[in-house]
mmCIF file with all atom_site columns, C-alpha atoms in Angstrom:
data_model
loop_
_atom_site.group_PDB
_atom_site.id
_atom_site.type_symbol
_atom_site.label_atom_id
_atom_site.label_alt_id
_atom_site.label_comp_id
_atom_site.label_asym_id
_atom_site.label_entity_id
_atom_site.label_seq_id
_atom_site.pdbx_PDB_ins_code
_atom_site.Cartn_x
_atom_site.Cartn_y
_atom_site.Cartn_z
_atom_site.occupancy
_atom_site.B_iso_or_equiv
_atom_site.pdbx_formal_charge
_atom_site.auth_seq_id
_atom_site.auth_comp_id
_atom_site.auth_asym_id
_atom_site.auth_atom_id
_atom_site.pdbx_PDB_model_num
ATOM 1   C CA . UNK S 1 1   ? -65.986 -42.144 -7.410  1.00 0.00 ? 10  UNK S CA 1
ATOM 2   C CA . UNK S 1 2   ? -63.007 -43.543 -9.186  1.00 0.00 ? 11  UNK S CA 1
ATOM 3   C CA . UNK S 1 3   ? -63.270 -46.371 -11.845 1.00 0.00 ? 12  UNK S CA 1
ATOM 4   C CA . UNK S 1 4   ? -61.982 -49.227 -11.138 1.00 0.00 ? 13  UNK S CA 1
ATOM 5   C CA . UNK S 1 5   ? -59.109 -51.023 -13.448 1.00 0.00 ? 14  UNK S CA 1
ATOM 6   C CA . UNK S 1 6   ? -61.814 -53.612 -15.145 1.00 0.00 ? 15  UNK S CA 1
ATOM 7   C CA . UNK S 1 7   ? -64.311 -50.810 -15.805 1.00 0.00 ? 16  UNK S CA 1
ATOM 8   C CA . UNK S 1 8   ? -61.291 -48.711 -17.985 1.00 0.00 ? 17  UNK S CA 1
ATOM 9   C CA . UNK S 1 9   ? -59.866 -51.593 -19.311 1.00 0.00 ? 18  UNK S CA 1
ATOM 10  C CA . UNK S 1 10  ? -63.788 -52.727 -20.467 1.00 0.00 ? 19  UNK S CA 1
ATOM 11  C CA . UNK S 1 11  ? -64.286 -49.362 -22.035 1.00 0.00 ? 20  UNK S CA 1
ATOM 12  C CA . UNK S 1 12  ? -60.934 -49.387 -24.069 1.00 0.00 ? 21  UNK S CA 1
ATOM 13  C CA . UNK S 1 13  ? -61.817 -53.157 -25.646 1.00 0.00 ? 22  UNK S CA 1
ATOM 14  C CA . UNK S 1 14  ? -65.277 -51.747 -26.439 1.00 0.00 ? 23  UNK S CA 1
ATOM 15  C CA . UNK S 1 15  ? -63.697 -48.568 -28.404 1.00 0.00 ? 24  UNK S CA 1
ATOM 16  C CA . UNK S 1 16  ? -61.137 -50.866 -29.757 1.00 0.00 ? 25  UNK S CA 1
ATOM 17  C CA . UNK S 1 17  ? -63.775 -53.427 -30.713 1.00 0.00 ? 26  UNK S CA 1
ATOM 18  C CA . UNK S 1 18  ? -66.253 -51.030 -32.305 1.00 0.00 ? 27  UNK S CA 1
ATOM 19  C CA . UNK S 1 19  ? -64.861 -51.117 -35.665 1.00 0.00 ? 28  UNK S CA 1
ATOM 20  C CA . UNK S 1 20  ? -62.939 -49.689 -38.440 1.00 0.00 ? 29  UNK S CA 1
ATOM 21  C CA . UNK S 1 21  ? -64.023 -45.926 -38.154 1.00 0.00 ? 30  UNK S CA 1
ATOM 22  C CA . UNK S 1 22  ? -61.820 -45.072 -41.402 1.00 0.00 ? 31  UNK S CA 1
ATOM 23  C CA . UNK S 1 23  ? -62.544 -42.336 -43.532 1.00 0.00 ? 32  UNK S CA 1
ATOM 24  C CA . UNK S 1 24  ? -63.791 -45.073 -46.197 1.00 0.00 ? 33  UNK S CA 1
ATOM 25  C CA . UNK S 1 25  ? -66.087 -47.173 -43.695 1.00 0.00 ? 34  UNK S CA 1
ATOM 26  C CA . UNK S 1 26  ? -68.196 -44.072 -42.714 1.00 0.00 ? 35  UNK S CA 1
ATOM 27  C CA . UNK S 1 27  ? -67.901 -42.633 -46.536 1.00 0.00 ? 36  UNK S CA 1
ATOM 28  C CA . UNK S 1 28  ? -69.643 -46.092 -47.213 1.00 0.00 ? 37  UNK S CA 1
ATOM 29  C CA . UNK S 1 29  ? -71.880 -46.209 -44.504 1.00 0.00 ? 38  UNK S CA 1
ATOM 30  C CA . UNK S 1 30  ? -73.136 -42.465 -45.104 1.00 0.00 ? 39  UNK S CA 1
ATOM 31  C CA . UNK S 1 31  ? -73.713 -43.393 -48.916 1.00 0.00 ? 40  UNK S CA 1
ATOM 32  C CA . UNK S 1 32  ? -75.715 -46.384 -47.737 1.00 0.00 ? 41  UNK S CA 1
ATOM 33  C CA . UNK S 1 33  ? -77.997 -44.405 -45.223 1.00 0.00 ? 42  UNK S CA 1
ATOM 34  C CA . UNK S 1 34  ? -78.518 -41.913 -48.077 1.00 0.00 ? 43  UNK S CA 1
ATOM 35  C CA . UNK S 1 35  ? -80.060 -44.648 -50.626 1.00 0.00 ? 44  UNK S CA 1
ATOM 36  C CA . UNK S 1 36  ? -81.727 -46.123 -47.916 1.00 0.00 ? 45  UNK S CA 1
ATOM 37  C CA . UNK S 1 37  ? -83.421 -43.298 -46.533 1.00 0.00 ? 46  UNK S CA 1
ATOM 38  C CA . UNK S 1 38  ? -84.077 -42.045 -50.392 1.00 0.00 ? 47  UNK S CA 1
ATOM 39  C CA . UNK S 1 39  ? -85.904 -45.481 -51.005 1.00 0.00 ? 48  UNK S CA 1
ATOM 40  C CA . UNK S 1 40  ? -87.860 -44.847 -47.421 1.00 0.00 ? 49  UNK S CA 1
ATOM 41  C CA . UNK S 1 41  ? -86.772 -48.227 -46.097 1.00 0.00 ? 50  UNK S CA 1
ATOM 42  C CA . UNK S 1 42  ? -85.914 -48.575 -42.429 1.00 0.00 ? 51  UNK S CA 1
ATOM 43  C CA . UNK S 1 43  ? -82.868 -50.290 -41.209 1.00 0.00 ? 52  UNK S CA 1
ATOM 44  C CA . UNK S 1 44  ? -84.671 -53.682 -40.755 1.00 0.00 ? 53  UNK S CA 1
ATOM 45  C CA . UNK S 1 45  ? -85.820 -54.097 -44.103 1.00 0.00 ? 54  UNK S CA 1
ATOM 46  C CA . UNK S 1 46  ? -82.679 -53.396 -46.049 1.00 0.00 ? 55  UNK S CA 1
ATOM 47  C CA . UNK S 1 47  ? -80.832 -55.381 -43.979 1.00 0.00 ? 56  UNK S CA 1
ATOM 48  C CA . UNK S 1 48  ? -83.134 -58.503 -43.245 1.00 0.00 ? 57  UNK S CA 1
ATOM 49  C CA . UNK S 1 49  ? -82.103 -61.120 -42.627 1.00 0.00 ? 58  UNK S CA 1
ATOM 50  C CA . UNK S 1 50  ? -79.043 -58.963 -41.319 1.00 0.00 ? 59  UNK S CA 1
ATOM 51  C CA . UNK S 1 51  ? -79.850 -57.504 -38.054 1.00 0.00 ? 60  UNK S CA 1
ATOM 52  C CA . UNK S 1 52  ? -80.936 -53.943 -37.682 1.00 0.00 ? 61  UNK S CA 1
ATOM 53  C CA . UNK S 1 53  ? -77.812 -53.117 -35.275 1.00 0.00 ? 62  UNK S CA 1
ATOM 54  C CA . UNK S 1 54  ? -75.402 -54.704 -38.064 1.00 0.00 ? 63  UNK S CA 1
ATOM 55  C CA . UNK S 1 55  ? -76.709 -52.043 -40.627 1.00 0.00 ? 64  UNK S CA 1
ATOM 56  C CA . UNK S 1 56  ? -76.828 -49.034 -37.661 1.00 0.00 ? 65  UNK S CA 1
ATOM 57  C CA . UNK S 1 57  ? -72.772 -50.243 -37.510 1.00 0.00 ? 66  UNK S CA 1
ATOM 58  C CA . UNK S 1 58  ? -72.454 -50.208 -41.305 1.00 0.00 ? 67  UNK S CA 1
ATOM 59  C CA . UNK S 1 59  ? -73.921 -47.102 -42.016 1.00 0.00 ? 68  UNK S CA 1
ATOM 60  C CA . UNK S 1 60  ? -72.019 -45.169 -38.640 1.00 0.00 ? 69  UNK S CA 1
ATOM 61  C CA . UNK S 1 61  ? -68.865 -46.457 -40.116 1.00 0.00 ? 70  UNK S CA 1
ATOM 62  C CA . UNK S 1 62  ? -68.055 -48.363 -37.179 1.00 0.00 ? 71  UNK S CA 1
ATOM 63  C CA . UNK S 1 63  ? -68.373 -52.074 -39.447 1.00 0.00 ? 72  UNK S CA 1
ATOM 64  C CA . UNK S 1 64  ? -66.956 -52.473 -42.705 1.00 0.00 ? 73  UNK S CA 1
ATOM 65  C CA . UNK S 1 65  ? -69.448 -54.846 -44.314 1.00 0.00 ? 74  UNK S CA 1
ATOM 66  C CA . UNK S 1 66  ? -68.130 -57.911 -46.217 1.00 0.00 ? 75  UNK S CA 1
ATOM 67  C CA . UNK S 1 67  ? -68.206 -58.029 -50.015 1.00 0.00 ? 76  UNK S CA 1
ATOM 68  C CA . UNK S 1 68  ? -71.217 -60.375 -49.739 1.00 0.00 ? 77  UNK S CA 1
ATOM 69  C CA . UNK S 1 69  ? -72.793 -58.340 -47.197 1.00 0.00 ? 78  UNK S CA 1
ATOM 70  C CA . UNK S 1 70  ? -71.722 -55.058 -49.140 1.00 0.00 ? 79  UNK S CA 1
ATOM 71  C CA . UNK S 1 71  ? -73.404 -56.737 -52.657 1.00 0.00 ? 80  UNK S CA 1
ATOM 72  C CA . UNK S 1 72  ? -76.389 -57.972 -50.682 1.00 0.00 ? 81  UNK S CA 1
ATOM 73  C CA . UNK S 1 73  ? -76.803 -54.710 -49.395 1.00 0.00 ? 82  UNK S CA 1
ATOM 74  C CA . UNK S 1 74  ? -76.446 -53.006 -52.948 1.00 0.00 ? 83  UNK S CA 1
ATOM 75  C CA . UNK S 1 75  ? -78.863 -55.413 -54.520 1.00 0.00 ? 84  UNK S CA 1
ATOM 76  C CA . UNK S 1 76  ? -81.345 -54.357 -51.293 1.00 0.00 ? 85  UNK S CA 1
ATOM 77  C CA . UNK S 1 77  ? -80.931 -50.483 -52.666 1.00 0.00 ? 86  UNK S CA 1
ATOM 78  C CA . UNK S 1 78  ? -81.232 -51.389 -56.215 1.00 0.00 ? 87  UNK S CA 1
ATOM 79  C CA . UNK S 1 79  ? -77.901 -49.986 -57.142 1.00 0.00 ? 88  UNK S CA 1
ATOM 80  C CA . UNK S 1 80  ? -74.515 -51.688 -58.418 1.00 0.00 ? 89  UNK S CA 1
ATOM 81  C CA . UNK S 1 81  ? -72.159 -52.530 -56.073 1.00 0.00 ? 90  UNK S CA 1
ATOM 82  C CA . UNK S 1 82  ? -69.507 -50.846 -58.685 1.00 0.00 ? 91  UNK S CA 1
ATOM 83  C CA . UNK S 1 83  ? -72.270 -47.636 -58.592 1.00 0.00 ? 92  UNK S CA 1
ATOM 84  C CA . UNK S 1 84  ? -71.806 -47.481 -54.559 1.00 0.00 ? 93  UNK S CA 1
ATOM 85  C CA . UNK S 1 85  ? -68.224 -47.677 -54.866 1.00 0.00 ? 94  UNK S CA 1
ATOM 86  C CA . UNK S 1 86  ? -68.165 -45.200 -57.067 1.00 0.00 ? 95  UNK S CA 1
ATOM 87  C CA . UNK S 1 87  ? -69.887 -43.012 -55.175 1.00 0.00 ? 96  UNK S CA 1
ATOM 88  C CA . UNK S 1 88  ? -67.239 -43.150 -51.857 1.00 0.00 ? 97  UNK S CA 1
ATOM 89  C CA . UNK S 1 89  ? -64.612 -43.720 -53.469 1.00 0.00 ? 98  UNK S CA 1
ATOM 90  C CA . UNK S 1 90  ? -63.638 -40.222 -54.986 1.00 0.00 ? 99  UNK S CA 1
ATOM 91  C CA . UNK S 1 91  ? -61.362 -38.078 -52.820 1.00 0.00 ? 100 UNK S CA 1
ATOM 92  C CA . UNK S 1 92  ? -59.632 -41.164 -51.105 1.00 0.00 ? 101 UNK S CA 1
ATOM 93  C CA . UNK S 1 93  ? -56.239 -41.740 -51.417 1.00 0.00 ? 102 UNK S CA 1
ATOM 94  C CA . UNK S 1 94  ? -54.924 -44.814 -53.819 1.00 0.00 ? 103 UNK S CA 1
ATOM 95  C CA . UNK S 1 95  ? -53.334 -48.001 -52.172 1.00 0.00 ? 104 UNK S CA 1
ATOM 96  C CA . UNK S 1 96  ? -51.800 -48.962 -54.943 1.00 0.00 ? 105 UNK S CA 1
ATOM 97  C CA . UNK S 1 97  ? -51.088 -47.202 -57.679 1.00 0.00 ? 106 UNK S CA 1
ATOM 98  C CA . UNK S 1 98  ? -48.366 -47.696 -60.958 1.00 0.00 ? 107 UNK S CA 1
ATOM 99  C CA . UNK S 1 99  ? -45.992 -45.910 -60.218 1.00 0.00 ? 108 UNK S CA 1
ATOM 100 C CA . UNK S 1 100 ? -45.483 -47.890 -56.517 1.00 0.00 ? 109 UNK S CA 1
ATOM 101 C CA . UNK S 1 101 ? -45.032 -51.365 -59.049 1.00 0.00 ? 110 UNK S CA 1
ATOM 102 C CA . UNK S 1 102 ? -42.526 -49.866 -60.418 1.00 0.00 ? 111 UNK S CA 1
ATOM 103 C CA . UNK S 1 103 ? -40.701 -48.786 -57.907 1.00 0.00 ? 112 UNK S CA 1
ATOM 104 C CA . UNK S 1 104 ? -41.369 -52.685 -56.229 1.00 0.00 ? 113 UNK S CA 1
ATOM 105 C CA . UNK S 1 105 ? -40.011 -54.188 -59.365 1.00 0.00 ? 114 UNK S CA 1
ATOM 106 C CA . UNK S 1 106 ? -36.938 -51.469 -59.244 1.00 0.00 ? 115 UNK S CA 1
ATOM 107 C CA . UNK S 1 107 ? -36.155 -52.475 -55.640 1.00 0.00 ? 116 UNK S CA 1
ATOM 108 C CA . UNK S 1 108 ? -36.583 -56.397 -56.287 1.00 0.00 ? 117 UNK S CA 1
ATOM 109 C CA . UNK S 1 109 ? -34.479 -56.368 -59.378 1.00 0.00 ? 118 UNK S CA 1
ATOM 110 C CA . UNK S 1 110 ? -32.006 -54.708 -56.738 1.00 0.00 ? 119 UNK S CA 1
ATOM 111 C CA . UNK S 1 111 ? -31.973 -51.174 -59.640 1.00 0.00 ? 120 UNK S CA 1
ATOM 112 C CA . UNK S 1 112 ? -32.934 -48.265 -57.629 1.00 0.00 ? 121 UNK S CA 1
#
């Protein structure tokens, strides 16, 4: 039996709802089930009063947490939010790096 129109068009605005899924977010969200797991707490009690299902979506990389929610979080696992960072952040590509201000201030100045 064929899907109907609704039932595709439900299952693409789940996907599409489900989250970030970047490299980063599940970076993060493995780092974070690491420490968790390494503490032996479950998802409930790092994350209360944050829902269990929130932190399942953190740590699958399918929610990017905010910065409160990320500091919360790293105060829960008894590790610096700059520490957790650090930990995910190696290997990723820059967004913004010298040499592209340079070449913005080249371009505005109308040089380059």
């Amino acid at each position: 039996m064929e899907k109907s129109s609704i039932t595709k068009l439900q299952r693409r605005r789940a996907l599409r709802d489900r989250g970030p899924d970047t490299e980063f977010s599940r970076r993060l969200g493995n780092a974070i089930r690491d420490l968790r797991r390494a503490r032996g707490l479950t998802q409930s009690q790092l994350g209360h009063p944050l829902t269990k299902g929130y932190v399942s979506e953190v740590e699958r990389g399918h929610s990017l947490p905010s910065l409160r929610a990320l500091a919360f979080i790293a105060d829960r696992l008894d590790v610096p939010l700059g520490e957790l960072l650090q930990e995910v952040k190696g290997g990723l590509p820059s967004v913004y790096t010298a040499a592209d201000e340079n070449e913005h201030a080249k371009a505005a100045s109308g040089h380059g």
